[in-house]
Amino acid sequence: MTDTATSLPTRAAGEPTRTRPPLAPRRPSARARLRVVLKHALLIAFGLIMIYPLLWMLASSLKPSALIFRDPSLLPSEIDMSNYTVGWNALAHPFSHYLLNSAVLVLGALLGNLVSCSMAAYAFARLNFKGRKIWFAIMLMSIMLPIHVVIVPQYILFSQLGWVNTFLPLIVPKLLATDAFFVFLMVQFFRGLPRELDEAARIDGAGHVRIFLQVMLPLSVPALATTAIFTFIWTWNDFFHQLIFLTKPDMYTVPIALRSFIDSSSESSWGPMFAMSIVSLIPLFLIFLLGQKYLVKGIATTGIK
C-alpha cells in the first residue's frame, strides 16, 4: 500500500512559494456613501452658518459706511480700504497704543495664571495637608460664583489701594490662583501622572520644589499650553473687567477702544470699527492656530478621571 505522506505534492527546490492573492477591499454600499455625503454636507452648512458673522464683518470692513447696512451681501460692490487707515487713527491714540495695552495686560495675566495655578494644582494633586479635600471643594465651588457678586467688593478694595486706572486689578488676582478652572484643569493632569516619578525623584534626594520644577512642569506642557491659550483669549476679549477698572483713555485696551467707535448721541463709525475688529482678531487666530495641537492634547489628557 502506498504511503499517504508520499502522495502529497511536494515543492521542488527553487520553486517560488505560491502566495494567496490579497482580498480586494470591500467597496462601501451606496447607502453608506450617501450617509457620509449627507454628514459632510450638514457639517459644512453648520460651519458656514457659524462663520457667517465673521465673513459679514470682514466684508463690511471693506465697504463704505453708507453701504454696510444697505448692501448685506458678502461680496462688496464697492471696496473702500480707507476704513483701516481711518480706524487706525480715529481715536485719541493710534490703534497700536490699545493693542500694546492689551498685550501688556495679557502677558501679565498669562504669566500669573501659569505660575500660580500650576503651583496650586501641584499642592492639591501631590501634597497631603489638613483640609485638602475641603479647600479643593471650596475652590471648585468658586467656579459657580457669578462675577457680579464680587465685582463691587473688588472695586472698593482696589479703589482704596489706588489701583484703579492701572493694570494691577487685572493682573494681581491672577498671581493668587483665582481662576479655579485652570487649577482644576492642572489638578486632573497631575493626577494622571504616575506617582512612581515622585518616588524616584525622592530617592535621588529631590524635594517638592525640585520635583515640581524638574519633573512635573516638563511633563505638563499640554496642560500649560491649554491654560495659556484660554487665558490669552479670555483676557484679550474681556470687556467687563477692563471697562470697570480702566476709565482713562490712555489705559484703554482693545475691547474698550472698539466700544469708543459707537456713539449713542452722534454718528457711529461702523466701517472703521469693523476694520479694527478684524485687526484685533488677528492675534487670536495666530495663537489658536499655533497652539491648536497642544490645546487638543491638553483637553484630551485632562478629562475627569
PDB file of C-alpha atoms in Angstrom:
ATOM      1  CA  MET A   1       0.000   0.000   0.000  1.00  0.00           C
ATOM      2  CA  THR A   2       1.323   3.453  -0.974  1.00  0.00           C
ATOM      3  CA  ASP A   3       2.277   5.718   1.924  1.00  0.00           C
ATOM      4  CA  THR A   4      -0.083   8.714   2.189  1.00  0.00           C
ATOM      5  CA  ALA A   5       2.825  11.015   3.022  1.00  0.00           C
ATOM      6  CA  THR A   6       4.443  10.291  -0.336  1.00  0.00           C
ATOM      7  CA  SER A   7       1.219  11.016  -2.181  1.00  0.00           C
ATOM      8  CA  LEU A   8       1.147  14.680  -1.086  1.00  0.00           C
ATOM      9  CA  PRO A   9       2.508  17.157  -3.644  1.00  0.00           C
ATOM     10  CA  THR A  10       5.945  18.440  -2.827  1.00  0.00           C
ATOM     11  CA  ARG A  11       7.518  21.730  -3.858  1.00  0.00           C
ATOM     12  CA  ALA A  12      10.630  21.343  -5.964  1.00  0.00           C
ATOM     13  CA  ALA A  13      13.795  23.091  -4.893  1.00  0.00           C
ATOM     14  CA  GLY A  14      13.909  26.660  -6.184  1.00  0.00           C
ATOM     15  CA  GLU A  15      10.229  26.733  -6.998  1.00  0.00           C
ATOM     16  CA  PRO A  16       8.663  30.031  -5.811  1.00  0.00           C
ATOM     17  CA  THR A  17       6.179  29.865  -2.976  1.00  0.00           C
ATOM     18  CA  ARG A  18       2.635  30.394  -4.096  1.00  0.00           C
ATOM     19  CA  THR A  19       1.029  33.167  -2.077  1.00  0.00           C
ATOM     20  CA  ARG A  20      -2.669  33.714  -1.788  1.00  0.00           C
ATOM     21  CA  PRO A  21      -3.702  36.920  -3.572  1.00  0.00           C
ATOM     22  CA  PRO A  22      -4.889  39.623  -1.139  1.00  0.00           C
ATOM     23  CA  LEU A  23      -8.567  40.163  -0.857  1.00  0.00           C
ATOM     24  CA  ALA A  24      -9.841  43.278  -2.580  1.00  0.00           C
ATOM     25  CA  PRO A  25     -11.206  45.867  -0.114  1.00  0.00           C
ATOM     26  CA  ARG A  26     -14.926  45.909   0.081  1.00  0.00           C
ATOM     27  CA  ARG A  27     -16.460  48.923  -1.526  1.00  0.00           C
ATOM     28  CA  PRO A  28     -18.902  50.809   0.701  1.00  0.00           C
ATOM     29  CA  SER A  29     -22.500  50.432  -0.238  1.00  0.00           C
ATOM     30  CA  ALA A  30     -24.492  53.209  -1.837  1.00  0.00           C
ATOM     31  CA  ARG A  31     -26.356  53.825   1.418  1.00  0.00           C
ATOM     32  CA  ALA A  32     -23.081  54.218   3.354  1.00  0.00           C
ATOM     33  CA  ARG A  33     -21.697  56.644   0.757  1.00  0.00           C
ATOM     34  CA  LEU A  34     -24.914  58.668   0.855  1.00  0.00           C
ATOM     35  CA  ARG A  35     -24.731  58.813   4.659  1.00  0.00           C
ATOM     36  CA  VAL A  36     -21.157  60.129   4.516  1.00  0.00           C
ATOM     37  CA  VAL A  37     -22.050  62.751   1.903  1.00  0.00           C
ATOM     38  CA  LEU A  38     -25.028  63.966   3.938  1.00  0.00           C
ATOM     39  CA  LYS A  39     -22.971  64.144   7.112  1.00  0.00           C
ATOM     40  CA  HIS A  40     -20.271  66.232   5.472  1.00  0.00           C
ATOM     41  CA  ALA A  41     -22.870  68.459   3.814  1.00  0.00           C
ATOM     42  CA  LEU A  42     -24.532  69.144   7.169  1.00  0.00           C
ATOM     43  CA  LEU A  43     -21.174  69.876   8.801  1.00  0.00           C
ATOM     44  CA  ILE A  44     -20.246  72.289   6.015  1.00  0.00           C
ATOM     45  CA  ALA A  45     -23.644  74.003   6.260  1.00  0.00           C
ATOM     46  CA  PHE A  46     -23.373  74.444  10.031  1.00  0.00           C
ATOM     47  CA  GLY A  47     -19.777  75.655   9.614  1.00  0.00           C
ATOM     48  CA  LEU A  48     -20.858  78.306   7.126  1.00  0.00           C
ATOM     49  CA  ILE A  49     -23.639  79.430   9.463  1.00  0.00           C
ATOM     50  CA  MET A  50     -21.156  79.755  12.334  1.00  0.00           C
ATOM     51  CA  ILE A  51     -18.584  81.776  10.396  1.00  0.00           C
ATOM     52  CA  TYR A  52     -21.139  83.919   8.532  1.00  0.00           C
ATOM     53  CA  PRO A  53     -20.967  86.806  11.096  1.00  0.00           C
ATOM     54  CA  LEU A  54     -17.186  86.845  10.761  1.00  0.00           C
ATOM     55  CA  LEU A  55     -17.367  86.856   6.965  1.00  0.00           C
ATOM     56  CA  TRP A  56     -20.001  89.607   7.082  1.00  0.00           C
ATOM     57  CA  MET A  57     -17.798  91.706   9.368  1.00  0.00           C
ATOM     58  CA  LEU A  58     -14.837  91.205   7.026  1.00  0.00           C
ATOM     59  CA  ALA A  59     -16.938  92.239   4.026  1.00  0.00           C
ATOM     60  CA  SER A  60     -18.344  95.244   5.928  1.00  0.00           C
ATOM     61  CA  SER A  61     -14.831  96.435   6.768  1.00  0.00           C
ATOM     62  CA  LEU A  62     -14.210  96.764   3.029  1.00  0.00           C
ATOM     63  CA  LYS A  63     -17.404  98.693   2.253  1.00  0.00           C
ATOM     64  CA  PRO A  64     -18.127 102.415   2.557  1.00  0.00           C
ATOM     65  CA  SER A  65     -20.058 103.155   5.739  1.00  0.00           C
ATOM     66  CA  ALA A  66     -23.161 104.118   3.727  1.00  0.00           C
ATOM     67  CA  LEU A  67     -23.363 100.639   2.136  1.00  0.00           C
ATOM     68  CA  ILE A  68     -22.775  98.465   5.197  1.00  0.00           C
ATOM     69  CA  PHE A  69     -26.438  98.082   6.180  1.00  0.00           C
ATOM     70  CA  ARG A  70     -27.857  98.910   2.768  1.00  0.00           C
ATOM     71  CA  ASP A  71     -25.985  96.079   0.997  1.00  0.00           C
ATOM     72  CA  PRO A  72     -25.844  92.974   3.271  1.00  0.00           C
ATOM     73  CA  SER A  73     -24.139  90.751   0.691  1.00  0.00           C
ATOM     74  CA  LEU A  74     -20.752  89.170   1.391  1.00  0.00           C
ATOM     75  CA  LEU A  75     -19.352  90.413  -1.917  1.00  0.00           C
ATOM     76  CA  PRO A  76     -18.972  94.195  -1.667  1.00  0.00           C
ATOM     77  CA  SER A  77     -19.998  96.062  -4.782  1.00  0.00           C
ATOM     78  CA  GLU A  78     -17.555  98.826  -3.871  1.00  0.00           C
ATOM     79  CA  ILE A  79     -14.307  98.296  -1.972  1.00  0.00           C
ATOM     80  CA  ASP A  80     -13.111 101.031   0.375  1.00  0.00           C
ATOM     81  CA  MET A  81      -9.809 100.333   2.134  1.00  0.00           C
ATOM     82  CA  SER A  82      -9.863 103.696   3.886  1.00  0.00           C
ATOM     83  CA  ASN A  83     -11.753 102.139   6.801  1.00  0.00           C
ATOM     84  CA  TYR A  84      -8.483 100.648   8.037  1.00  0.00           C
ATOM     85  CA  THR A  85      -6.484 103.859   7.835  1.00  0.00           C
ATOM     86  CA  VAL A  86      -9.310 105.956   9.314  1.00  0.00           C
ATOM     87  CA  GLY A  87      -9.959 103.453  12.093  1.00  0.00           C
ATOM     88  CA  TRP A  88      -6.274 103.209  12.977  1.00  0.00           C
ATOM     89  CA  ASN A  89      -6.117 106.962  13.721  1.00  0.00           C
ATOM     90  CA  ALA A  90      -9.740 107.709  14.628  1.00  0.00           C
ATOM     91  CA  LEU A  91      -9.363 107.736  18.428  1.00  0.00           C
ATOM     92  CA  ALA A  92      -7.209 109.779  20.801  1.00  0.00           C
ATOM     93  CA  HIS A  93      -4.250 107.464  20.172  1.00  0.00           C
ATOM     94  CA  PRO A  94      -3.309 105.244  17.233  1.00  0.00           C
ATOM     95  CA  PHE A  95      -4.846 101.807  17.495  1.00  0.00           C
ATOM     96  CA  SER A  96      -1.386 100.356  18.100  1.00  0.00           C
ATOM     97  CA  HIS A  97      -1.494 102.040  21.538  1.00  0.00           C
ATOM     98  CA  TYR A  98      -4.526  99.982  22.528  1.00  0.00           C
ATOM     99  CA  LEU A  99      -3.030  96.825  21.063  1.00  0.00           C
ATOM    100  CA  LEU A 100       0.059  97.392  23.197  1.00  0.00           C
ATOM    101  CA  ASN A 101      -2.057  97.927  26.322  1.00  0.00           C
ATOM    102  CA  SER A 102      -3.894  94.664  25.684  1.00  0.00           C
ATOM    103  CA  ALA A 103      -0.601  92.858  25.045  1.00  0.00           C
ATOM    104  CA  VAL A 104       0.852  94.048  28.369  1.00  0.00           C
ATOM    105  CA  LEU A 105      -2.305  93.038  30.219  1.00  0.00           C
ATOM    106  CA  VAL A 106      -2.449  89.625  28.534  1.00  0.00           C
ATOM    107  CA  LEU A 107       1.225  88.943  29.228  1.00  0.00           C
ATOM    108  CA  GLY A 108       0.831  89.708  32.935  1.00  0.00           C
ATOM    109  CA  ALA A 109      -2.333  87.619  33.253  1.00  0.00           C
ATOM    110  CA  LEU A 110      -0.771  84.740  31.322  1.00  0.00           C
ATOM    111  CA  LEU A 111       2.362  84.587  33.468  1.00  0.00           C
ATOM    112  CA  GLY A 112       0.289  84.913  36.634  1.00  0.00           C
ATOM    113  CA  ASN A 113      -2.011  82.037  35.743  1.00  0.00           C
ATOM    114  CA  LEU A 114       0.797  79.742  34.612  1.00  0.00           C
ATOM    115  CA  VAL A 115       2.801  80.234  37.806  1.00  0.00           C
ATOM    116  CA  SER A 116       0.078  80.375  40.450  1.00  0.00           C
ATOM    117  CA  CYS A 117      -2.369  77.833  39.025  1.00  0.00           C
ATOM    118  CA  SER A 118       0.345  75.235  38.395  1.00  0.00           C
ATOM    119  CA  MET A 119       1.657  75.619  41.952  1.00  0.00           C
ATOM    120  CA  ALA A 120      -1.821  75.368  43.467  1.00  0.00           C
ATOM    121  CA  ALA A 121      -2.630  72.360  41.297  1.00  0.00           C
ATOM    122  CA  TYR A 122       0.558  70.574  42.380  1.00  0.00           C
ATOM    123  CA  ALA A 123      -0.356  71.167  46.034  1.00  0.00           C
ATOM    124  CA  PHE A 124      -3.855  69.734  45.578  1.00  0.00           C
ATOM    125  CA  ALA A 125      -2.655  66.787  43.499  1.00  0.00           C
ATOM    126  CA  ARG A 126       0.539  65.729  45.296  1.00  0.00           C
ATOM    127  CA  LEU A 127       0.675  67.192  48.821  1.00  0.00           C
ATOM    128  CA  ASN A 128      -1.162  65.778  51.806  1.00  0.00           C
ATOM    129  CA  PHE A 129      -2.210  68.596  54.115  1.00  0.00           C
ATOM    130  CA  LYS A 130      -5.027  69.065  56.567  1.00  0.00           C
ATOM    131  CA  GLY A 131      -8.327  70.056  54.968  1.00  0.00           C
ATOM    132  CA  ARG A 132      -7.152  69.408  51.417  1.00  0.00           C
ATOM    133  CA  LYS A 133     -10.491  67.971  50.256  1.00  0.00           C
ATOM    134  CA  ILE A 134     -12.457  70.793  51.872  1.00  0.00           C
ATOM    135  CA  TRP A 135     -10.300  73.501  50.291  1.00  0.00           C
ATOM    136  CA  PHE A 136     -10.469  71.717  46.942  1.00  0.00           C
ATOM    137  CA  ALA A 137     -14.282  71.636  47.158  1.00  0.00           C
ATOM    138  CA  ILE A 138     -14.354  75.350  48.035  1.00  0.00           C
ATOM    139  CA  MET A 139     -12.103  76.048  45.073  1.00  0.00           C
ATOM    140  CA  LEU A 140     -14.490  74.168  42.755  1.00  0.00           C
ATOM    141  CA  MET A 141     -17.494  75.996  44.202  1.00  0.00           C
ATOM    142  CA  SER A 142     -15.883  79.325  43.323  1.00  0.00           C
ATOM    143  CA  ILE A 143     -16.284  78.421  39.639  1.00  0.00           C
ATOM    144  CA  MET A 144     -20.071  78.675  40.077  1.00  0.00           C
ATOM    145  CA  LEU A 145     -19.849  82.067  41.805  1.00  0.00           C
ATOM    146  CA  PRO A 146     -21.125  84.849  39.483  1.00  0.00           C
ATOM    147  CA  ILE A 147     -18.569  87.574  38.909  1.00  0.00           C
ATOM    148  CA  HIS A 148     -21.220  90.240  39.520  1.00  0.00           C
ATOM    149  CA  VAL A 149     -21.367  89.177  43.164  1.00  0.00           C
ATOM    150  CA  VAL A 150     -17.735  90.031  43.864  1.00  0.00           C
ATOM    151  CA  ILE A 151     -17.119  92.911  41.464  1.00  0.00           C
ATOM    152  CA  VAL A 152     -18.370  95.603  43.909  1.00  0.00           C
ATOM    153  CA  PRO A 153     -16.180  94.472  46.858  1.00  0.00           C
ATOM    154  CA  GLN A 154     -13.258  94.131  44.462  1.00  0.00           C
ATOM    155  CA  TYR A 155     -13.743  97.653  43.134  1.00  0.00           C
ATOM    156  CA  ILE A 156     -13.962  99.113  46.658  1.00  0.00           C
ATOM    157  CA  LEU A 157     -10.799  97.265  47.705  1.00  0.00           C
ATOM    158  CA  PHE A 158      -8.779  98.236  44.630  1.00  0.00           C
ATOM    159  CA  SER A 159     -10.042 101.826  44.806  1.00  0.00           C
ATOM    160  CA  GLN A 160      -8.817 102.142  48.400  1.00  0.00           C
ATOM    161  CA  LEU A 161      -5.455 100.737  47.295  1.00  0.00           C
ATOM    162  CA  GLY A 162      -5.259 103.310  44.500  1.00  0.00           C
ATOM    163  CA  TRP A 163      -5.126 100.674  41.794  1.00  0.00           C
ATOM    164  CA  VAL A 164      -7.989 101.950  39.617  1.00  0.00           C
ATOM    165  CA  ASN A 165      -6.811 103.027  36.144  1.00  0.00           C
ATOM    166  CA  THR A 166      -3.860 100.672  36.379  1.00  0.00           C
ATOM    167  CA  PHE A 167      -3.373  97.100  35.207  1.00  0.00           C
ATOM    168  CA  LEU A 168      -2.856  95.869  38.791  1.00  0.00           C
ATOM    169  CA  PRO A 169      -6.518  94.933  39.489  1.00  0.00           C
ATOM    170  CA  LEU A 170      -6.478  92.786  36.349  1.00  0.00           C
ATOM    171  CA  ILE A 171      -3.066  91.140  36.884  1.00  0.00           C
ATOM    172  CA  VAL A 172      -2.516  90.768  40.644  1.00  0.00           C
ATOM    173  CA  PRO A 173      -5.520  88.418  41.195  1.00  0.00           C
ATOM    174  CA  LYS A 174      -4.025  86.099  38.567  1.00  0.00           C
ATOM    175  CA  LEU A 175      -0.937  85.741  40.754  1.00  0.00           C
ATOM    176  CA  LEU A 176      -3.159  84.365  43.535  1.00  0.00           C
ATOM    177  CA  ALA A 177      -4.635  81.447  41.528  1.00  0.00           C
ATOM    178  CA  THR A 178      -8.120  82.954  41.410  1.00  0.00           C
ATOM    179  CA  ASP A 179      -9.009  81.162  38.140  1.00  0.00           C
ATOM    180  CA  ALA A 180     -10.283  77.907  39.627  1.00  0.00           C
ATOM    181  CA  PHE A 181     -10.961  76.421  36.206  1.00  0.00           C
ATOM    182  CA  PHE A 182      -7.264  76.296  35.351  1.00  0.00           C
ATOM    183  CA  VAL A 183      -6.375  74.940  38.802  1.00  0.00           C
ATOM    184  CA  PHE A 184      -8.857  72.105  38.293  1.00  0.00           C
ATOM    185  CA  LEU A 185      -7.524  71.514  34.769  1.00  0.00           C
ATOM    186  CA  MET A 186      -3.960  71.075  36.004  1.00  0.00           C
ATOM    187  CA  VAL A 187      -5.008  69.011  39.026  1.00  0.00           C
ATOM    188  CA  GLN A 188      -6.587  66.496  36.685  1.00  0.00           C
ATOM    189  CA  PHE A 189      -3.428  66.412  34.585  1.00  0.00           C
ATOM    190  CA  PHE A 190      -1.108  65.955  37.582  1.00  0.00           C
ATOM    191  CA  ARG A 191      -3.278  63.151  38.907  1.00  0.00           C
ATOM    192  CA  GLY A 192      -2.809  61.317  35.641  1.00  0.00           C
ATOM    193  CA  LEU A 193       0.985  61.288  36.009  1.00  0.00           C
ATOM    194  CA  PRO A 194       2.368  58.166  37.759  1.00  0.00           C
ATOM    195  CA  ARG A 195       3.453  58.669  41.347  1.00  0.00           C
ATOM    196  CA  GLU A 196       6.493  56.479  40.703  1.00  0.00           C
ATOM    197  CA  LEU A 197       8.087  59.580  39.169  1.00  0.00           C
ATOM    198  CA  ASP A 198       7.801  61.393  42.506  1.00  0.00           C
ATOM    199  CA  GLU A 199       9.155  58.404  44.428  1.00  0.00           C
ATOM    200  CA  ALA A 200      12.128  58.055  42.081  1.00  0.00           C
ATOM    201  CA  ALA A 201      12.912  61.752  42.477  1.00  0.00           C
ATOM    202  CA  ARG A 202      12.701  61.499  46.270  1.00  0.00           C
ATOM    203  CA  ILE A 203      15.151  58.579  46.216  1.00  0.00           C
ATOM    204  CA  ASP A 204      17.565  60.869  44.380  1.00  0.00           C
ATOM    205  CA  GLY A 205      17.138  63.429  47.159  1.00  0.00           C
ATOM    206  CA  ALA A 206      14.751  65.835  45.427  1.00  0.00           C
ATOM    207  CA  GLY A 207      12.264  67.859  47.425  1.00  0.00           C
ATOM    208  CA  HIS A 208       8.875  69.161  46.372  1.00  0.00           C
ATOM    209  CA  VAL A 209      10.321  72.257  44.713  1.00  0.00           C
ATOM    210  CA  ARG A 210      12.700  70.231  42.559  1.00  0.00           C
ATOM    211  CA  ILE A 211      10.038  67.634  41.746  1.00  0.00           C
ATOM    212  CA  PHE A 212       7.662  70.397  40.682  1.00  0.00           C
ATOM    213  CA  LEU A 213      10.198  72.256  38.556  1.00  0.00           C
ATOM    214  CA  GLN A 214      12.159  69.381  37.015  1.00  0.00           C
ATOM    215  CA  VAL A 215       9.631  66.534  36.874  1.00  0.00           C
ATOM    216  CA  MET A 216       6.086  67.846  36.795  1.00  0.00           C
ATOM    217  CA  LEU A 217       6.379  71.015  34.703  1.00  0.00           C
ATOM    218  CA  PRO A 218       8.274  69.422  31.781  1.00  0.00           C
ATOM    219  CA  LEU A 219       5.591  66.716  31.564  1.00  0.00           C
ATOM    220  CA  SER A 220       2.675  69.145  31.824  1.00  0.00           C
ATOM    221  CA  VAL A 221       3.336  71.132  28.636  1.00  0.00           C
ATOM    222  CA  PRO A 222      -0.115  70.279  27.144  1.00  0.00           C
ATOM    223  CA  ALA A 223      -1.933  71.500  30.282  1.00  0.00           C
ATOM    224  CA  LEU A 224       0.220  74.632  30.476  1.00  0.00           C
ATOM    225  CA  ALA A 225      -0.366  75.354  26.792  1.00  0.00           C
ATOM    226  CA  THR A 226      -4.122  74.935  27.245  1.00  0.00           C
ATOM    227  CA  THR A 227      -4.055  77.326  30.196  1.00  0.00           C
ATOM    228  CA  ALA A 228      -2.003  79.850  28.222  1.00  0.00           C
ATOM    229  CA  ILE A 229      -4.294  79.761  25.178  1.00  0.00           C
ATOM    230  CA  PHE A 230      -7.507  80.113  27.160  1.00  0.00           C
ATOM    231  CA  THR A 231      -6.001  82.868  29.324  1.00  0.00           C
ATOM    232  CA  PHE A 232      -4.898  84.770  26.229  1.00  0.00           C
ATOM    233  CA  ILE A 233      -8.309  84.519  24.565  1.00  0.00           C
ATOM    234  CA  TRP A 234     -10.356  85.337  27.665  1.00  0.00           C
ATOM    235  CA  THR A 235      -8.164  88.252  28.740  1.00  0.00           C
ATOM    236  CA  TRP A 236      -7.890  89.702  25.243  1.00  0.00           C
ATOM    237  CA  ASN A 237     -11.689  89.636  24.822  1.00  0.00           C
ATOM    238  CA  ASP A 238     -12.562  90.662  28.395  1.00  0.00           C
ATOM    239  CA  PHE A 239     -14.688  93.795  28.246  1.00  0.00           C
ATOM    240  CA  PHE A 240     -16.468  93.882  31.610  1.00  0.00           C
ATOM    241  CA  HIS A 241     -13.481  93.992  33.974  1.00  0.00           C
ATOM    242  CA  GLN A 242     -11.485  96.329  31.768  1.00  0.00           C
ATOM    243  CA  LEU A 243     -14.434  98.706  31.480  1.00  0.00           C
ATOM    244  CA  ILE A 244     -14.801  98.789  35.286  1.00  0.00           C
ATOM    245  CA  PHE A 245     -11.165  99.349  36.245  1.00  0.00           C
ATOM    246  CA  LEU A 246      -9.805 101.280  33.220  1.00  0.00           C
ATOM    247  CA  THR A 247     -11.595 104.601  32.722  1.00  0.00           C
ATOM    248  CA  LYS A 248      -8.809 106.839  31.364  1.00  0.00           C
ATOM    249  CA  PRO A 249      -8.415 106.854  27.569  1.00  0.00           C
ATOM    250  CA  ASP A 250      -4.669 106.321  27.942  1.00  0.00           C
ATOM    251  CA  MET A 251      -5.325 102.974  29.665  1.00  0.00           C
ATOM    252  CA  TYR A 252      -7.932 101.696  27.192  1.00  0.00           C
ATOM    253  CA  THR A 253      -7.457  98.209  25.806  1.00  0.00           C
ATOM    254  CA  VAL A 254      -8.744  96.818  22.514  1.00  0.00           C
ATOM    255  CA  PRO A 255     -12.324  95.946  23.662  1.00  0.00           C
ATOM    256  CA  ILE A 256     -12.866  99.392  25.215  1.00  0.00           C
ATOM    257  CA  ALA A 257     -11.304 101.135  22.218  1.00  0.00           C
ATOM    258  CA  LEU A 258     -13.681  99.305  19.881  1.00  0.00           C
ATOM    259  CA  ARG A 259     -16.592 100.424  22.049  1.00  0.00           C
ATOM    260  CA  SER A 260     -15.436 104.027  21.589  1.00  0.00           C
ATOM    261  CA  PHE A 261     -16.318 103.865  17.880  1.00  0.00           C
ATOM    262  CA  ILE A 262     -20.021 103.619  18.814  1.00  0.00           C
ATOM    263  CA  ASP A 263     -21.523 106.884  19.984  1.00  0.00           C
ATOM    264  CA  SER A 264     -25.128 106.937  21.196  1.00  0.00           C
ATOM    265  CA  SER A 265     -25.510 110.689  20.656  1.00  0.00           C
ATOM    266  CA  SER A 266     -23.884 111.135  17.248  1.00  0.00           C
ATOM    267  CA  GLU A 267     -22.999 109.170  14.151  1.00  0.00           C
ATOM    268  CA  SER A 268     -21.246 105.858  14.760  1.00  0.00           C
ATOM    269  CA  SER A 269     -18.189 104.865  12.714  1.00  0.00           C
ATOM    270  CA  TRP A 270     -19.253 101.375  11.717  1.00  0.00           C
ATOM    271  CA  GLY A 271     -16.773 100.882   8.892  1.00  0.00           C
ATOM    272  CA  PRO A 272     -13.647 101.790  10.901  1.00  0.00           C
ATOM    273  CA  MET A 273     -14.967  99.797  13.870  1.00  0.00           C
ATOM    274  CA  PHE A 274     -15.382  96.654  11.767  1.00  0.00           C
ATOM    275  CA  ALA A 275     -11.924  97.212  10.269  1.00  0.00           C
ATOM    276  CA  MET A 276     -10.274  97.474  13.695  1.00  0.00           C
ATOM    277  CA  SER A 277     -12.279  94.455  14.866  1.00  0.00           C
ATOM    278  CA  ILE A 278     -10.667  92.427  12.097  1.00  0.00           C
ATOM    279  CA  VAL A 279      -7.254  93.723  13.166  1.00  0.00           C
ATOM    280  CA  SER A 280      -7.932  92.762  16.787  1.00  0.00           C
ATOM    281  CA  LEU A 281      -8.872  89.218  15.754  1.00  0.00           C
ATOM    282  CA  ILE A 282      -5.541  88.531  14.052  1.00  0.00           C
ATOM    283  CA  PRO A 283      -3.629  87.748  17.316  1.00  0.00           C
ATOM    284  CA  LEU A 284      -6.407  85.382  18.406  1.00  0.00           C
ATOM    285  CA  PHE A 285      -6.265  83.449  15.146  1.00  0.00           C
ATOM    286  CA  LEU A 286      -2.487  83.215  15.274  1.00  0.00           C
ATOM    287  CA  ILE A 287      -2.450  81.979  18.873  1.00  0.00           C
ATOM    288  CA  PHE A 288      -5.152  79.419  18.172  1.00  0.00           C
ATOM    289  CA  LEU A 289      -3.505  78.118  15.001  1.00  0.00           C
ATOM    290  CA  LEU A 290      -0.062  77.855  16.603  1.00  0.00           C
ATOM    291  CA  GLY A 291      -1.331  76.184  19.767  1.00  0.00           C
ATOM    292  CA  GLN A 292      -4.150  74.049  18.385  1.00  0.00           C
ATOM    293  CA  LYS A 293      -2.156  70.825  18.717  1.00  0.00           C
ATOM    294  CA  TYR A 294      -1.347  71.449  22.377  1.00  0.00           C
ATOM    295  CA  LEU A 295      -4.891  72.638  23.051  1.00  0.00           C
ATOM    296  CA  VAL A 296      -6.452  69.411  21.779  1.00  0.00           C
ATOM    297  CA  LYS A 297      -3.882  67.288  23.580  1.00  0.00           C
ATOM    298  CA  GLY A 298      -4.322  69.216  26.820  1.00  0.00           C
ATOM    299  CA  ILE A 299      -8.107  68.876  26.779  1.00  0.00           C
ATOM    300  CA  ALA A 300      -7.864  65.167  25.895  1.00  0.00           C
ATOM    301  CA  THR A 301      -5.416  64.369  28.708  1.00  0.00           C
ATOM    302  CA  THR A 302      -7.120  66.360  31.470  1.00  0.00           C
ATOM    303  CA  GLY A 303     -10.522  64.735  31.460  1.00  0.00           C
ATOM    304  CA  ILE A 304     -12.308  63.739  34.633  1.00  0.00           C
ATOM    305  CA  LYS A 305     -10.769  60.510  35.857  1.00  0.00           C
TER     306      LYS A 305
END
